[in-house]
CSV table of C-alpha atoms in Angstrom, one decimal:
chain,number,residue,atom,x,y,z
A,692,MET,CA,2.2,-1.3,-7.9
A,693,GLU,CA,1.9,-1.0,-11.7
A,694,ASP,CA,-1.4,-2.8,-11.7
A,695,TRP,CA,-2.9,-0.4,-9.1
A,696,SER,CA,-1.5,2.8,-10.5
A,697,THR,CA,-2.7,2.2,-14.1
A,698,PRO,CA,-6.1,3.8,-14.8
A,699,GLY,CA,-8.9,1.3,-15.5
A,700,THR,CA,-7.5,-1.5,-13.4
A,701,PHE,CA,-9.0,-3.3,-10.4
A,702,GLY,CA,-12.2,-1.2,-10.7
A,703,LEU,CA,-10.8,1.5,-8.5
A,704,GLU,CA,-12.6,4.4,-10.2
A,705,ARG,CA,-15.9,2.4,-10.1
A,706,THR,CA,-15.5,1.7,-6.4
A,707,CYS,CA,-14.8,5.3,-5.6
A,708,ARG,CA,-17.9,6.4,-7.6
A,709,GLN,CA,-20.0,3.8,-5.7
A,710,LEU,CA,-18.8,5.0,-2.4
A,711,ARG,CA,-19.5,8.6,-3.3
A,712,ALA,CA,-23.0,7.7,-4.6
A,713,THR,CA,-23.9,6.0,-1.3
A,714,GLY,CA,-22.6,8.9,0.7
A,715,VAL,CA,-19.5,7.2,2.1
A,716,ASP,CA,-16.7,9.6,2.6
A,717,VAL,CA,-13.2,8.0,2.4
A,718,THR,CA,-11.4,9.1,5.5
A,719,HIS,CA,-8.2,7.0,5.2
A,720,VAL,CA,-6.5,5.1,2.5
A,721,LEU,CA,-4.7,2.0,3.8
A,722,TRP,CA,-2.1,0.7,1.4
A,723,GLN,CA,-0.4,-2.7,2.0
A,724,GLN,CA,1.4,-3.9,-1.0
A,725,GLY,CA,5.0,-4.5,-2.1
A,726,GLU,CA,5.8,-8.2,-2.2
A,727,GLN,CA,5.9,-8.3,-6.0
A,728,GLU,CA,8.5,-5.5,-6.0
A,729,THR,CA,10.7,-7.6,-3.8
A,730,VAL,CA,10.5,-10.4,-6.4
A,731,ARG,CA,10.9,-8.2,-9.4
A,732,GLY,CA,13.3,-5.7,-7.9
A,733,VAL,CA,12.2,-2.1,-8.1
A,734,SER,CA,13.9,1.2,-7.7
A,735,LYS,CA,12.9,3.7,-5.1
A,736,GLU,CA,12.1,6.2,-7.9
A,737,ASP,CA,9.8,3.7,-9.7
A,738,TYR,CA,7.9,2.8,-6.6
A,739,MET,CA,7.5,6.5,-5.7
A,740,ARG,CA,6.1,7.3,-9.1
A,741,GLY,CA,3.6,4.5,-8.7
A,742,LEU,CA,2.5,5.8,-5.3
A,743,TYR,CA,2.0,9.3,-6.7
A,744,ARG,CA,0.1,7.9,-9.8
A,745,LEU,CA,-2.2,5.9,-7.5
A,746,ARG,CA,-2.8,8.9,-5.3
A,747,ASP,CA,-3.6,11.0,-8.3
A,748,ARG,CA,-6.1,8.4,-9.5
A,749,LEU,CA,-7.8,8.6,-6.1
A,750,THR,CA,-7.7,12.4,-6.0
A,751,ALA,CA,-9.3,12.5,-9.5
A,752,GLU,CA,-12.2,10.4,-8.0
A,753,GLY,CA,-12.6,12.9,-5.1
A,754,VAL,CA,-10.6,11.0,-2.5
A,755,SER,CA,-8.4,13.4,-0.6
A,756,ALA,CA,-7.9,11.3,2.6
A,757,PRO,CA,-4.5,10.6,4.0
A,758,PHE,CA,-2.7,7.7,2.3
A,759,TYR,CA,-1.1,5.4,4.9
A,760,CYS,CA,1.5,3.1,3.4
A,761,ALA,CA,2.5,-0.1,5.3
A,762,LEU,CA,5.9,-1.6,4.8
A,763,SER,CA,4.8,-4.9,3.3
A,764,THR,CA,7.5,-6.4,1.2
A,765,ARG,CA,8.5,-9.7,2.8
A,766,VAL,CA,9.0,-12.7,0.6
A,767,GLY,CA,10.5,-15.5,2.7
A,768,ALA,CA,13.5,-13.9,4.4
A,769,ARG,CA,13.8,-11.1,1.8
A,770,THR,CA,12.5,-7.6,2.0
A,771,CYS,CA,12.8,-4.6,-0.3
A,772,ARG,CA,14.7,-1.6,1.0
A,773,GLU,CA,13.8,0.3,-2.1
A,774,VAL,CA,10.1,0.2,-1.3
A,775,ALA,CA,10.8,1.2,2.3
A,776,ALA,CA,12.9,4.2,1.1
A,777,ALA,CA,10.1,5.3,-1.3
A,778,ILE,CA,7.5,5.2,1.4
A,779,GLY,CA,9.7,7.1,3.8
A,780,GLU,CA,10.5,9.8,1.3
A,781,ALA,CA,6.9,10.1,0.1
A,782,ALA,CA,5.8,10.6,3.7
A,783,ALA,CA,8.6,13.1,4.4
A,784,THR,CA,8.0,15.2,1.4
A,785,SER,CA,4.3,15.1,0.7
A,786,ASP,CA,1.3,16.2,2.7
A,787,GLY,CA,-0.8,13.2,1.5
A,788,PHE,CA,1.4,10.2,2.5
A,789,ARG,CA,1.8,8.8,6.0
A,790,ILE,CA,3.9,5.8,7.1
A,791,GLY,CA,1.8,2.9,8.1
A,792,PRO,CA,2.7,-0.3,10.1
A,793,ASP,CA,5.8,-2.4,9.4
A,794,THR,CA,4.2,-5.7,8.6
A,795,ASP,CA,7.6,-7.0,7.3
A,796,ALA,CA,8.4,-7.4,11.0
A,797,LEU,CA,5.8,-10.2,11.2
A,798,GLY,CA,8.0,-13.3,10.8
A,799,ALA,CA,7.4,-16.9,9.5
A,800,GLU,CA,4.9,-17.8,12.3
A,801,PHE,CA,2.6,-15.2,10.9
A,802,ARG,CA,2.8,-16.3,7.3
A,803,LYS,CA,1.3,-19.3,5.4
A,804,ASP,CA,3.8,-19.4,2.6
A,805,GLY,CA,6.6,-17.2,3.6
A,806,THR,CA,4.9,-14.2,2.1
A,807,HIS,CA,1.1,-14.0,2.6
A,808,LEU,CA,-0.3,-13.6,6.1
A,809,ASN,CA,-2.0,-16.5,7.8
A,810,ALA,CA,-5.0,-15.9,10.2
A,811,LYS,CA,-2.6,-15.1,13.1
A,812,GLY,CA,-0.7,-12.7,10.8
A,813,GLN,CA,-3.8,-11.0,9.7
A,814,ASP,CA,-4.8,-10.4,13.3
A,815,ALA,CA,-1.4,-9.1,14.1
A,816,ALA,CA,-1.4,-6.8,11.1
A,817,GLY,CA,-4.8,-5.5,12.1
A,818,GLU,CA,-3.4,-4.7,15.5
A,819,LEU,CA,-0.5,-2.9,13.9
A,820,TRP,CA,-2.9,-0.9,11.7
A,821,LEU,CA,-4.9,0.1,14.7
A,822,ARG,CA,-1.8,1.5,16.4
A,823,THR,CA,-0.9,3.5,13.3
């Protein structure tokens, strides 16, 4: 989360400007991230702060689309309840956030290394996103 919510990282601002310059309107923000927080251990409050900072970065670049957050924290058999709680609270208390799919529900047969999705998992996650 920290990498994405810090200004100047990952070219987020540049990408938003390029989209705007080509006339592309961002209609949805799909966020699927959280595995590192499972490894590091993160508090609900810290993850929420990161979500709000990231949304503020997007808003500053003219993106006001709904921000859909997947539950994506699985590392092996572990998941991060703190991230789930942060996403749930952000969606319940903010106009901009929505709850996305629960990709943590995709088990070992959908993962290539216990964490990252394999081709079957990517297809399954895509289906979950379509139903969101």
